Amino acid sequence: MSAQIGVTGLAVMGANLARNLARNGYTVALHNRSIEKTDTLLEKHGGDGEFIRTETLQELVDSLEKPRRVLIMVKAGKPVDSVIDQLTPLLEPGDIVIDGGNSHYEDTRRREAALSQQDLHFVGVGVSGGEEGALLGPSIMPGGSRESYDSLGPMLEKISAKFNGEPCCRWIGTDGAGHFVKMVHNGIEYADMQVIGEAFDLLRSGAGIEPAEQAKIFTDWNSGTLSSFLIEITAEVLGHIDGRTGKPFVDVVVDSAGQKGTGRWTVVSALELGSPTSGIAESVFARALSSQKDQRMPAQEMLQGHEATVELPESFVEDVRLALYASKLVSYAQGIDMLTAAAKEYGWDLKLDEIASLWRAGCIIRAELLDDIMKAYAVADERPANLLLAPAFTEAIAGAVPAWRRVVSTAVQLGIPVPVFSASLAYYDGLRRPRLPAALTQGLRDLFGAHTYNRVDTEGTFHTLWGEDKSEIEAVDTH
C-alpha cells in the first residue's frame, strides 16, 4: 500500500492534520522522531482512515507514491532545517517538501531556493485555525511553485475549511508568499485581540460593567457588523465562571499575555518594508508591557495617574462598539497595505480578494467584514489605494469617527491605556490630513545631515546652505 502523503512531526497540529487527511480519504504515512507518538495516534485514532506506520525517514519516503509529498510539522527554525537535511538525500527530483509550521517567510524563501537547486519543490504553507481547525478544516495559505500546487493543491483544498462550499485554500504565490500572508494574518489577529481587550477594559474600568453583563453585550455585538469568531469567543470567555472560586474567569487569570513571535515578525517586516502598521505594533508592545510584572508591580504604588472624573454618556457602550469597529478596520487596512508592499518587494502576484476569501472560515480572524474586503479588491481597475478608501468602509468609518474620538479622549482622562484604539485613530488622521509635520522633519534632516528636500512649488531636489548664507542650491543626484 502506497501513501499519498507523509507527515513527520506528530505533536498536536501534525497529528490533527494527519487525521484530517485520512478522514478525507487519503492514505497517510506517519513518522515521528519518538515512535511512541506514532503509536499513540494509531491507538487512539487509527479508525479515522488509512495510515502507514513508519519508524524512519527512509521508511516514510519508501511508503510514498511519486511524486512524493512530505509534510513537515516540527517547531519552526533549526528543527525544520534539520529534518530537511535528513530528508532531501532520500528524495528524487520532482518530490515535494511541505513546511506547515509557523516558519519565518525569509527562511522559507531560503529553503525554497536551496531545494530548487536539487530539483525538489519546497512549499511553505500557512495554516490557521489552531488544533481544532487542523482537524476539522483550517484556512490554508500555500506558497511555492505553481507546479507544486497543481499536485498538492487539490489535497489541501479538500482538507481546508469551507465557506459556502468554497475551500479556504488558494495558491498564494512563489517561495515565501504563503508564510508571509499567514504572518500578516497573525499580526491582524494580535491587533484584533488587543482592541477587544481595550473595549473590555473601558466597559469594566470606565463604565463598571461586570464580565457577565459584558458577555451579553459582546453576544449582541456579534450579531451585527462586528460579527466574528473573536467577538463570539470573547462573549464565551467573559461569561465563564471559575469553578474553584466562583469568580469571573477573567479575574483569576494573570494579566500577562504571551506570544510566539509571529506578531513581532509582522512588525519587524513592516519596518523593513516601510509599511505603517502602528496598530499591529502597539498590540505587540501591549503584550510585552503586560509581561513586565517586575516593573508594573512597583509602578502601581509609585506612579501617579491624576485621573479625571468623567461623566459617561448613555451612549458610551455604543461609542465603544463603534471605536472597536473602526480600530478593527484599521488593523485590516494596515495588514493589507503590508501585503501590497511585500508583493512589490518580492515580485509576488498577491490577489488580495482571494486572500480575504481564505480568511472567511477556519482561521482566527474570520469575520463578516471580509466579504466587503473581497468586494473592495475584486475589480482590478477599482482597487483602492488603501482599504479605508473603499466606498463601503469610507462611509462606515466616517460614521464611527465622533464616537472613536470620544472613547479615546475618555480613556485618556480616566487613565485607561488604549494603545491600539489611539494609534489606529492617529493612523486614520494621518491618512486624511492635508499637511503632516514631516515637512519640518525634512528641514531638520537637511540642516544636520544635508539630506536634501523637495519643494511644493517646483520640481527638483534641494539643499539649504545652513552654515553659510542660508541660500538654497539644487542638489546633485549622485545615484
Short mmCIF file of C-alpha atoms in Angstrom, two decimals:
data_model
loop_
_atom_site.label_atom_id
_atom_site.label_comp_id
_atom_site.label_asym_id
_atom_site.label_seq_id
_atom_site.Cartn_x
_atom_site.Cartn_y
_atom_site.Cartn_z
CA MET A 1 0.00 0.00 0.00
CA SER A 2 1.34 3.43 -1.00
CA ALA A 3 0.56 6.64 0.84
CA GLN A 4 -0.40 9.83 -0.97
CA ILE A 5 1.28 11.98 1.65
CA GLY A 6 3.62 11.55 4.60
CA VAL A 7 3.59 13.55 7.83
CA THR A 8 6.66 13.83 10.03
CA GLY A 9 6.17 15.52 13.39
CA LEU A 10 3.12 14.27 15.26
CA ALA A 11 2.59 16.81 18.00
CA VAL A 12 -0.99 18.10 18.20
CA MET A 13 -1.01 20.12 14.96
CA GLY A 14 0.80 17.45 12.94
CA ALA A 15 -1.36 14.66 14.34
CA ASN A 16 -4.59 16.56 13.65
CA LEU A 17 -3.60 17.41 10.08
CA ALA A 18 -2.69 13.75 9.51
CA ARG A 19 -6.10 12.71 10.85
CA ASN A 20 -7.81 15.34 8.70
CA LEU A 21 -6.08 13.98 5.61
CA ALA A 22 -7.03 10.40 6.49
CA ARG A 23 -10.64 11.38 7.18
CA ASN A 24 -10.78 12.87 3.69
CA GLY A 25 -9.80 9.61 2.05
CA TYR A 26 -6.04 9.92 1.74
CA THR A 27 -3.61 7.24 2.87
CA VAL A 28 -1.18 8.92 5.24
CA ALA A 29 2.28 7.68 6.19
CA LEU A 30 3.18 8.64 9.76
CA HIS A 31 6.62 9.40 11.19
CA ASN A 32 7.85 10.91 14.41
CA ARG A 33 11.28 11.08 16.00
CA SER A 34 9.72 9.40 19.02
CA ILE A 35 7.86 6.30 17.80
CA GLU A 36 5.64 6.42 20.89
CA LYS A 37 3.74 9.39 19.44
CA THR A 38 3.08 7.47 16.24
CA ASP A 39 1.75 4.50 18.16
CA THR A 40 -0.36 6.71 20.41
CA LEU A 41 -2.00 8.35 17.39
CA LEU A 42 -2.71 4.96 15.81
CA GLU A 43 -4.06 3.54 19.07
CA LYS A 44 -6.44 6.46 19.67
CA HIS A 45 -7.37 7.49 16.14
CA GLY A 46 -6.38 4.68 13.80
CA GLY A 47 -10.02 4.37 12.81
CA ASP A 48 -10.01 7.82 11.18
CA GLY A 49 -8.71 6.35 7.92
CA GLU A 50 -5.79 4.60 6.26
CA PHE A 51 -2.42 5.12 7.94
CA ILE A 52 1.00 3.60 7.34
CA ARG A 53 3.28 3.35 10.37
CA THR A 54 6.95 4.12 9.75
CA GLU A 55 9.89 4.30 12.13
CA THR A 56 12.50 6.07 9.99
CA LEU A 57 12.51 8.79 7.36
CA GLN A 58 13.71 6.20 4.85
CA GLU A 59 10.66 4.07 5.60
CA LEU A 60 8.47 7.16 5.27
CA VAL A 61 9.91 8.01 1.86
CA ASP A 62 9.68 4.40 0.66
CA SER A 63 5.99 4.26 1.56
CA LEU A 64 5.01 7.23 -0.63
CA GLU A 65 3.68 7.33 -4.17
CA LYS A 66 5.51 9.58 -6.66
CA PRO A 67 5.86 12.47 -6.76
CA ARG A 68 6.37 12.14 -3.03
CA ARG A 69 4.69 14.64 -0.73
CA VAL A 70 6.17 15.03 2.76
CA LEU A 71 4.59 17.40 5.28
CA ILE A 72 6.97 18.61 8.00
CA MET A 73 5.25 19.59 11.24
CA VAL A 74 8.04 20.37 13.66
CA LYS A 75 9.00 23.51 15.59
CA ALA A 76 9.98 26.45 13.37
CA GLY A 77 13.65 27.33 12.96
CA LYS A 78 16.56 24.90 13.20
CA PRO A 79 14.37 21.80 13.70
CA VAL A 80 12.87 22.35 10.23
CA ASP A 81 16.33 22.69 8.69
CA SER A 82 17.42 19.53 10.50
CA VAL A 83 14.54 17.49 9.09
CA ILE A 84 15.13 18.90 5.59
CA ASP A 85 18.82 17.99 5.77
CA GLN A 86 17.94 14.41 6.72
CA LEU A 87 15.07 14.12 4.26
CA THR A 88 16.33 15.58 0.99
CA PRO A 89 19.06 12.97 0.30
CA LEU A 90 16.29 10.35 0.29
CA LEU A 91 14.13 12.14 -2.28
CA GLU A 92 14.11 12.33 -6.08
CA PRO A 93 13.63 15.26 -8.50
CA GLY A 94 10.02 16.42 -8.57
CA ASP A 95 9.25 15.42 -4.98
CA ILE A 96 7.54 17.97 -2.75
CA VAL A 97 8.65 19.00 0.75
CA ILE A 98 6.00 20.94 2.70
CA ASP A 99 6.53 23.03 5.83
CA GLY A 100 3.20 23.51 7.58
CA GLY A 101 4.56 25.22 10.69
CA ASN A 102 4.81 28.90 11.58
CA SER A 103 8.13 29.45 9.85
CA HIS A 104 9.51 32.87 9.05
CA TYR A 105 8.94 33.66 5.39
CA GLU A 106 12.61 34.53 4.81
CA ASP A 107 13.55 31.02 5.99
CA THR A 108 11.00 29.66 3.53
CA ARG A 109 12.48 31.74 0.71
CA ARG A 110 15.94 30.44 1.57
CA ARG A 111 14.81 26.82 1.74
CA GLU A 112 12.83 27.05 -1.49
CA ALA A 113 15.86 28.43 -3.34
CA ALA A 114 18.14 25.72 -1.93
CA LEU A 115 15.81 22.82 -2.71
CA SER A 116 15.05 24.08 -6.21
CA GLN A 117 18.76 23.61 -6.95
CA GLN A 118 18.16 19.91 -6.26
CA ASP A 119 15.04 19.87 -8.49
CA LEU A 120 12.87 19.50 -5.41
CA HIS A 121 9.76 21.56 -4.67
CA PHE A 122 9.56 23.32 -1.32
CA VAL A 123 6.16 24.60 -0.23
CA GLY A 124 5.72 26.88 2.79
CA VAL A 125 2.13 26.52 3.98
CA GLY A 126 0.46 28.89 6.40
CA VAL A 127 -2.14 27.03 8.46
CA SER A 128 -4.59 28.94 10.66
CA GLY A 129 -7.29 27.65 12.94
CA GLY A 130 -5.39 26.09 15.81
CA GLU A 131 -5.76 22.49 16.90
CA GLU A 132 -9.47 22.30 16.11
CA GLY A 133 -9.01 23.86 12.69
CA ALA A 134 -6.21 21.45 11.82
CA LEU A 135 -8.58 18.55 12.47
CA LEU A 136 -11.88 19.89 11.16
CA GLY A 137 -10.70 22.27 8.42
CA PRO A 138 -8.23 25.14 8.65
CA SER A 139 -7.61 28.17 6.49
CA ILE A 140 -4.62 27.20 4.34
CA MET A 141 -2.20 29.60 2.64
CA PRO A 142 0.32 27.73 0.44
CA GLY A 143 3.33 29.29 -1.28
CA GLY A 144 5.91 27.67 -3.56
CA SER A 145 5.88 26.92 -7.27
CA ARG A 146 2.66 26.81 -9.25
CA GLU A 147 3.68 23.34 -10.47
CA SER A 148 3.83 22.03 -6.92
CA TYR A 149 0.36 23.40 -6.22
CA ASP A 150 -1.03 21.53 -9.21
CA SER A 151 -0.06 18.32 -7.42
CA LEU A 152 -0.62 19.34 -3.80
CA GLY A 153 -3.43 21.88 -4.09
CA PRO A 154 -6.41 19.55 -4.55
CA MET A 155 -5.39 17.70 -1.40
CA LEU A 156 -5.05 20.90 0.64
CA GLU A 157 -8.31 22.29 -0.70
CA LYS A 158 -10.14 19.12 0.29
CA ILE A 159 -9.00 19.27 3.93
CA SER A 160 -9.44 23.04 4.29
CA ALA A 161 -12.35 24.89 5.85
CA LYS A 162 -15.23 25.65 3.52
CA PHE A 163 -17.23 28.88 3.23
CA ASN A 164 -20.47 28.44 1.31
CA GLY A 165 -18.89 25.35 -0.23
CA GLU A 166 -15.72 27.17 -1.37
CA PRO A 167 -12.40 25.89 0.02
CA CYS A 168 -10.46 28.35 2.17
CA CYS A 169 -7.27 27.44 0.34
CA ARG A 170 -5.69 29.03 -2.74
CA TRP A 171 -2.18 29.21 -4.17
CA ILE A 172 -0.78 32.44 -2.73
CA GLY A 173 2.42 32.93 -4.71
CA THR A 174 6.01 31.84 -5.10
CA ASP A 175 8.60 30.95 -2.43
CA GLY A 176 7.69 32.51 0.96
CA ALA A 177 4.38 34.13 -0.04
CA GLY A 178 2.23 31.66 1.88
CA HIS A 179 4.11 32.04 5.14
CA PHE A 180 4.20 35.83 4.68
CA VAL A 181 0.42 36.02 4.34
CA LYS A 182 -0.02 33.78 7.39
CA MET A 183 2.35 36.07 9.33
CA VAL A 184 0.27 39.13 8.42
CA HIS A 185 -2.88 37.23 9.35
CA ASN A 186 -1.37 36.70 12.79
CA GLY A 187 -0.40 40.38 13.06
CA ILE A 188 -4.02 41.37 12.39
CA GLU A 189 -5.04 38.76 14.96
CA TYR A 190 -2.80 40.41 17.57
CA ALA A 191 -4.38 43.82 16.95
CA ASP A 192 -7.88 42.37 16.88
CA MET A 193 -7.46 40.72 20.28
CA GLN A 194 -5.89 43.83 21.79
CA VAL A 195 -8.73 46.16 20.73
CA ILE A 196 -11.22 43.68 22.13
CA GLY A 197 -9.25 43.76 25.39
CA GLU A 198 -9.26 47.55 25.36
CA ALA A 199 -13.03 47.57 24.84
CA PHE A 200 -13.43 45.17 27.77
CA ASP A 201 -11.25 47.37 29.99
CA LEU A 202 -13.19 50.51 29.07
CA LEU A 203 -16.52 48.88 29.83
CA ARG A 204 -15.23 47.37 33.09
CA SER A 205 -12.96 50.08 34.50
CA GLY A 206 -14.75 53.02 32.91
CA ALA A 207 -18.43 52.07 32.95
CA GLY A 208 -18.31 49.47 35.73
CA ILE A 209 -19.94 46.74 33.63
CA GLU A 210 -19.16 43.31 35.06
CA PRO A 211 -17.93 40.43 32.84
CA ALA A 212 -21.24 38.52 32.89
CA GLU A 213 -23.09 41.58 31.60
CA GLN A 214 -20.35 42.24 29.08
CA ALA A 215 -20.79 38.69 27.79
CA LYS A 216 -24.34 39.69 26.79
CA ILE A 217 -23.05 42.89 25.16
CA PHE A 218 -20.47 41.03 23.09
CA THR A 219 -23.07 38.44 22.12
CA ASP A 220 -25.26 41.28 20.86
CA TRP A 221 -22.31 42.85 19.02
CA ASN A 222 -21.65 39.53 17.33
CA SER A 223 -24.98 39.79 15.53
CA GLY A 224 -24.00 43.00 13.73
CA THR A 225 -21.08 44.49 11.82
CA LEU A 226 -18.61 43.19 14.43
CA SER A 227 -19.67 39.59 13.80
CA SER A 228 -16.53 37.47 14.01
CA PHE A 229 -15.01 34.43 15.66
CA LEU A 230 -13.05 36.52 18.16
CA ILE A 231 -16.09 38.52 19.26
CA GLU A 232 -18.04 35.27 19.60
CA ILE A 233 -15.46 33.62 21.86
CA THR A 234 -14.96 36.86 23.84
CA ALA A 235 -18.57 36.51 24.97
CA GLU A 236 -17.88 32.91 25.95
CA VAL A 237 -14.76 33.76 27.95
CA LEU A 238 -16.39 36.72 29.71
CA GLY A 239 -19.40 34.63 30.65
CA HIS A 240 -17.30 31.81 32.11
CA ILE A 241 -17.26 31.42 35.92
CA ASP A 242 -14.19 29.95 37.61
CA GLY A 243 -15.05 26.59 39.14
CA ARG A 244 -12.70 27.00 42.10
CA THR A 245 -13.65 30.46 43.34
CA GLY A 246 -16.99 31.30 41.76
CA LYS A 247 -15.43 34.49 40.42
CA PRO A 248 -15.46 35.62 36.79
CA PHE A 249 -12.84 33.59 34.95
CA VAL A 250 -11.04 36.73 33.67
CA ASP A 251 -10.49 37.87 37.26
CA VAL A 252 -8.46 34.80 38.21
CA VAL A 253 -6.21 34.79 35.14
CA VAL A 254 -2.82 36.54 35.40
CA ASP A 255 -2.83 39.68 33.23
CA SER A 256 0.36 38.80 31.39
CA ALA A 257 -0.04 37.73 27.76
CA GLY A 258 2.49 35.57 25.97
CA GLN A 259 3.44 35.50 22.31
CA LYS A 260 5.13 33.04 19.98
CA GLY A 261 6.76 35.55 17.64
CA THR A 262 4.58 35.95 14.56
CA GLY A 263 3.22 39.31 15.71
CA ARG A 264 6.74 40.56 16.34
CA TRP A 265 7.84 39.27 12.92
CA THR A 266 4.97 41.23 11.34
CA VAL A 267 6.15 44.48 12.92
CA VAL A 268 9.82 43.91 12.05
CA SER A 269 8.91 43.06 8.46
CA ALA A 270 6.66 46.12 8.25
CA LEU A 271 9.55 48.32 9.35
CA GLU A 272 11.79 46.77 6.71
CA LEU A 273 9.13 47.34 4.05
CA GLY A 274 8.37 50.89 5.24
CA SER A 275 4.73 49.90 5.72
CA PRO A 276 2.99 51.65 8.66
CA THR A 277 1.42 49.05 10.94
CA SER A 278 1.12 51.18 14.07
CA GLY A 279 -1.99 49.43 15.41
CA ILE A 280 -0.45 45.99 14.99
CA ALA A 281 2.82 47.23 16.52
CA GLU A 282 1.05 48.65 19.57
CA SER A 283 -0.70 45.32 20.13
CA VAL A 284 2.66 43.56 20.21
CA PHE A 285 4.10 46.16 22.59
CA ALA A 286 0.99 45.88 24.79
CA ARG A 287 1.68 42.18 25.26
CA ALA A 288 5.31 42.93 26.02
CA LEU A 289 4.30 45.51 28.64
CA SER A 290 1.81 43.12 30.21
CA SER A 291 4.59 40.59 30.77
CA GLN A 292 6.85 43.06 32.60
CA LYS A 293 5.39 42.33 36.01
CA ASP A 294 8.65 43.22 37.79
CA GLN A 295 8.22 46.80 36.56
CA ARG A 296 4.43 47.01 36.73
CA MET A 297 4.14 45.93 40.36
CA PRO A 298 6.19 48.79 41.90
CA ALA A 299 4.78 51.24 39.33
CA GLN A 300 1.29 50.65 40.72
CA GLU A 301 2.45 52.18 44.01
CA MET A 302 4.89 54.80 42.78
CA LEU A 303 3.47 56.34 39.60
CA GLN A 304 0.59 58.79 39.91
CA GLY A 305 -2.15 58.99 37.30
CA HIS A 306 -4.15 62.09 38.28
CA GLU A 307 -7.18 60.66 36.53
CA ALA A 308 -10.17 62.91 36.00
CA THR A 309 -13.73 62.16 36.99
CA VAL A 310 -15.69 61.72 33.79
CA GLU A 311 -19.44 61.52 33.47
CA LEU A 312 -20.03 58.90 30.83
CA PRO A 313 -22.81 59.47 28.31
CA GLU A 314 -25.63 56.96 27.91
CA SER A 315 -24.17 56.20 24.50
CA PHE A 316 -20.82 55.01 25.95
CA VAL A 317 -21.34 51.31 25.20
CA GLU A 318 -22.34 52.13 21.63
CA ASP A 319 -19.38 54.51 21.35
CA VAL A 320 -17.04 51.69 22.38
CA ARG A 321 -18.62 49.41 19.79
CA LEU A 322 -18.05 51.96 17.04
CA ALA A 323 -14.47 52.64 18.15
CA LEU A 324 -13.80 48.90 18.22
CA TYR A 325 -15.18 48.51 14.69
CA ALA A 326 -13.13 51.44 13.35
CA SER A 327 -9.92 50.21 15.00
CA LYS A 328 -10.55 46.71 13.69
CA LEU A 329 -10.87 48.12 10.16
CA VAL A 330 -7.55 49.91 10.56
CA SER A 331 -5.78 46.68 11.54
CA TYR A 332 -7.05 45.03 8.35
CA ALA A 333 -6.12 48.11 6.31
CA GLN A 334 -2.58 48.09 7.71
CA GLY A 335 -2.19 44.35 7.11
CA ILE A 336 -3.42 44.61 3.51
CA ASP A 337 -1.15 47.61 2.88
CA MET A 338 1.73 45.46 4.09
CA LEU A 339 0.77 42.68 1.66
CA THR A 340 0.79 45.22 -1.17
CA ALA A 341 4.26 46.43 -0.18
CA ALA A 342 5.59 42.87 0.05
CA ALA A 343 4.17 41.97 -3.37
CA LYS A 344 6.21 44.80 -4.91
CA GLU A 345 9.33 43.93 -2.93
CA TYR A 346 9.36 40.19 -3.65
CA GLY A 347 7.63 40.05 -7.02
CA TRP A 348 4.56 38.22 -5.73
CA ASP A 349 1.25 38.47 -7.56
CA LEU A 350 -0.87 38.59 -4.42
CA LYS A 351 -4.59 38.58 -5.14
CA LEU A 352 -6.00 40.47 -2.17
CA ASP A 353 -9.61 39.48 -2.77
CA GLU A 354 -8.65 35.80 -2.82
CA ILE A 355 -6.56 36.18 0.32
CA ALA A 356 -9.53 37.77 2.10
CA SER A 357 -11.69 34.87 0.94
CA LEU A 358 -9.34 32.38 2.64
CA TRP A 359 -9.91 34.08 5.99
CA ARG A 360 -13.72 33.74 5.96
CA ALA A 361 -13.70 30.32 7.64
CA GLY A 362 -11.32 28.11 9.58
CA CYS A 363 -9.00 30.85 10.77
CA ILE A 364 -8.87 33.02 13.88
CA ILE A 365 -9.67 36.38 12.25
CA ARG A 366 -12.71 35.16 10.32
CA ALA A 367 -15.24 37.97 10.30
CA GLU A 368 -18.27 39.25 8.42
CA LEU A 369 -16.39 42.31 7.11
CA LEU A 370 -14.15 40.06 4.97
CA ASP A 371 -16.95 39.85 2.39
CA ASP A 372 -16.74 43.63 1.93
CA ILE A 373 -12.95 43.44 1.78
CA MET A 374 -13.24 40.87 -1.02
CA LYS A 375 -15.59 43.14 -2.94
CA ALA A 376 -13.25 46.12 -2.49
CA TYR A 377 -10.41 44.33 -4.28
CA ALA A 378 -12.38 42.16 -6.72
CA VAL A 379 -12.17 44.52 -9.72
CA ALA A 380 -8.60 45.40 -10.71
CA ASP A 381 -9.39 48.89 -12.02
CA GLU A 382 -11.35 49.82 -8.89
CA ARG A 383 -8.98 48.64 -6.17
CA PRO A 384 -8.49 51.34 -3.52
CA ALA A 385 -5.01 52.58 -2.65
CA ASN A 386 -5.92 51.81 0.97
CA LEU A 387 -8.75 49.67 2.34
CA LEU A 388 -10.16 52.68 4.21
CA LEU A 389 -10.65 54.40 0.83
CA ALA A 390 -13.06 51.72 -0.38
CA PRO A 391 -16.52 53.36 -0.50
CA ALA A 392 -18.14 50.86 1.89
CA PHE A 393 -15.50 51.44 4.55
CA THR A 394 -15.10 55.19 3.98
CA GLU A 395 -18.76 55.62 4.83
CA ALA A 396 -18.70 53.20 7.76
CA ILE A 397 -15.66 54.69 9.42
CA ALA A 398 -16.90 58.27 8.91
CA GLY A 399 -19.95 57.39 10.97
CA ALA A 400 -17.71 55.98 13.73
CA VAL A 401 -15.20 58.84 13.99
CA PRO A 402 -17.05 61.04 16.54
CA ALA A 403 -17.55 58.07 18.87
CA TRP A 404 -13.95 56.96 18.28
CA ARG A 405 -12.67 60.36 19.38
CA ARG A 406 -14.92 60.41 22.44
CA VAL A 407 -13.74 56.97 23.52
CA VAL A 408 -10.03 57.74 23.14
CA SER A 409 -10.47 61.09 24.92
CA THR A 410 -12.41 59.46 27.76
CA ALA A 411 -9.80 56.71 28.12
CA VAL A 412 -7.02 59.28 28.41
CA GLN A 413 -8.92 61.22 31.09
CA LEU A 414 -9.64 58.03 33.04
CA GLY A 415 -6.06 56.76 32.76
CA ILE A 416 -7.12 53.61 30.92
CA PRO A 417 -4.50 52.62 28.32
CA VAL A 418 -5.93 52.12 24.83
CA PRO A 419 -2.79 51.91 22.68
CA VAL A 420 -4.43 50.33 19.62
CA PHE A 421 -7.59 52.47 19.75
CA SER A 422 -5.47 55.63 19.88
CA ALA A 423 -2.76 54.51 17.42
CA SER A 424 -5.43 53.46 14.93
CA LEU A 425 -7.16 56.82 15.24
CA ALA A 426 -3.82 58.59 14.73
CA TYR A 427 -3.21 56.48 11.60
CA TYR A 428 -6.63 57.45 10.27
CA ASP A 429 -5.96 61.13 10.95
CA GLY A 430 -2.50 60.83 9.40
CA LEU A 431 -4.02 59.49 6.19
CA ARG A 432 -6.58 62.26 5.85
CA ARG A 433 -4.54 65.34 6.89
CA PRO A 434 -3.56 67.66 4.01
CA ARG A 435 -0.22 68.51 5.67
CA LEU A 436 1.88 66.48 8.07
CA PRO A 437 4.81 67.71 10.22
CA ALA A 438 7.16 65.64 8.05
CA ALA A 439 7.98 68.93 6.28
CA LEU A 440 9.72 70.10 9.46
CA THR A 441 11.39 66.71 9.80
CA GLN A 442 12.84 67.10 6.31
CA GLY A 443 14.10 70.59 7.18
CA LEU A 444 15.83 69.27 10.29
CA ARG A 445 17.39 66.39 8.37
CA ASP A 446 18.71 68.79 5.77
CA LEU A 447 20.22 71.09 8.42
CA PHE A 448 22.10 68.47 10.42
CA GLY A 449 22.86 65.98 7.66
CA ALA A 450 22.42 67.65 4.27
CA HIS A 451 19.80 65.04 3.42
CA THR A 452 18.05 67.41 0.97
CA TYR A 453 14.36 68.05 0.43
CA ASN A 454 11.75 68.64 -2.25
CA ARG A 455 9.60 71.76 -2.68
CA VAL A 456 5.85 72.07 -3.18
CA ASP A 457 6.21 74.74 -5.86
CA THR A 458 8.84 73.33 -8.21
CA GLU A 459 10.42 70.07 -9.36
CA GLY A 460 13.85 69.00 -8.19
CA THR A 461 15.80 68.20 -5.04
CA PHE A 462 17.31 70.98 -2.94
CA HIS A 463 19.66 71.76 -0.07
CA THR A 464 19.95 74.90 2.06
CA LEU A 465 23.46 76.12 2.95
CA TRP A 466 22.61 76.34 6.64
CA GLY A 467 26.16 77.01 7.84
CA GLU A 468 26.76 79.73 5.27
CA ASP A 469 24.32 82.32 3.96
CA LYS A 470 21.27 80.01 4.07
CA SER A 471 20.83 80.27 0.35
CA GLU A 472 19.31 77.32 -1.49
CA ILE A 473 21.07 75.21 -4.09
CA GLU A 474 19.81 72.42 -6.27
CA ALA A 475 21.21 69.13 -5.06
CA VAL A 476 23.21 66.97 -7.46
CA ASP A 477 21.83 63.49 -7.97
CA THR A 478 24.73 61.19 -7.11
CA HIS A 479 22.85 57.95 -7.81
#
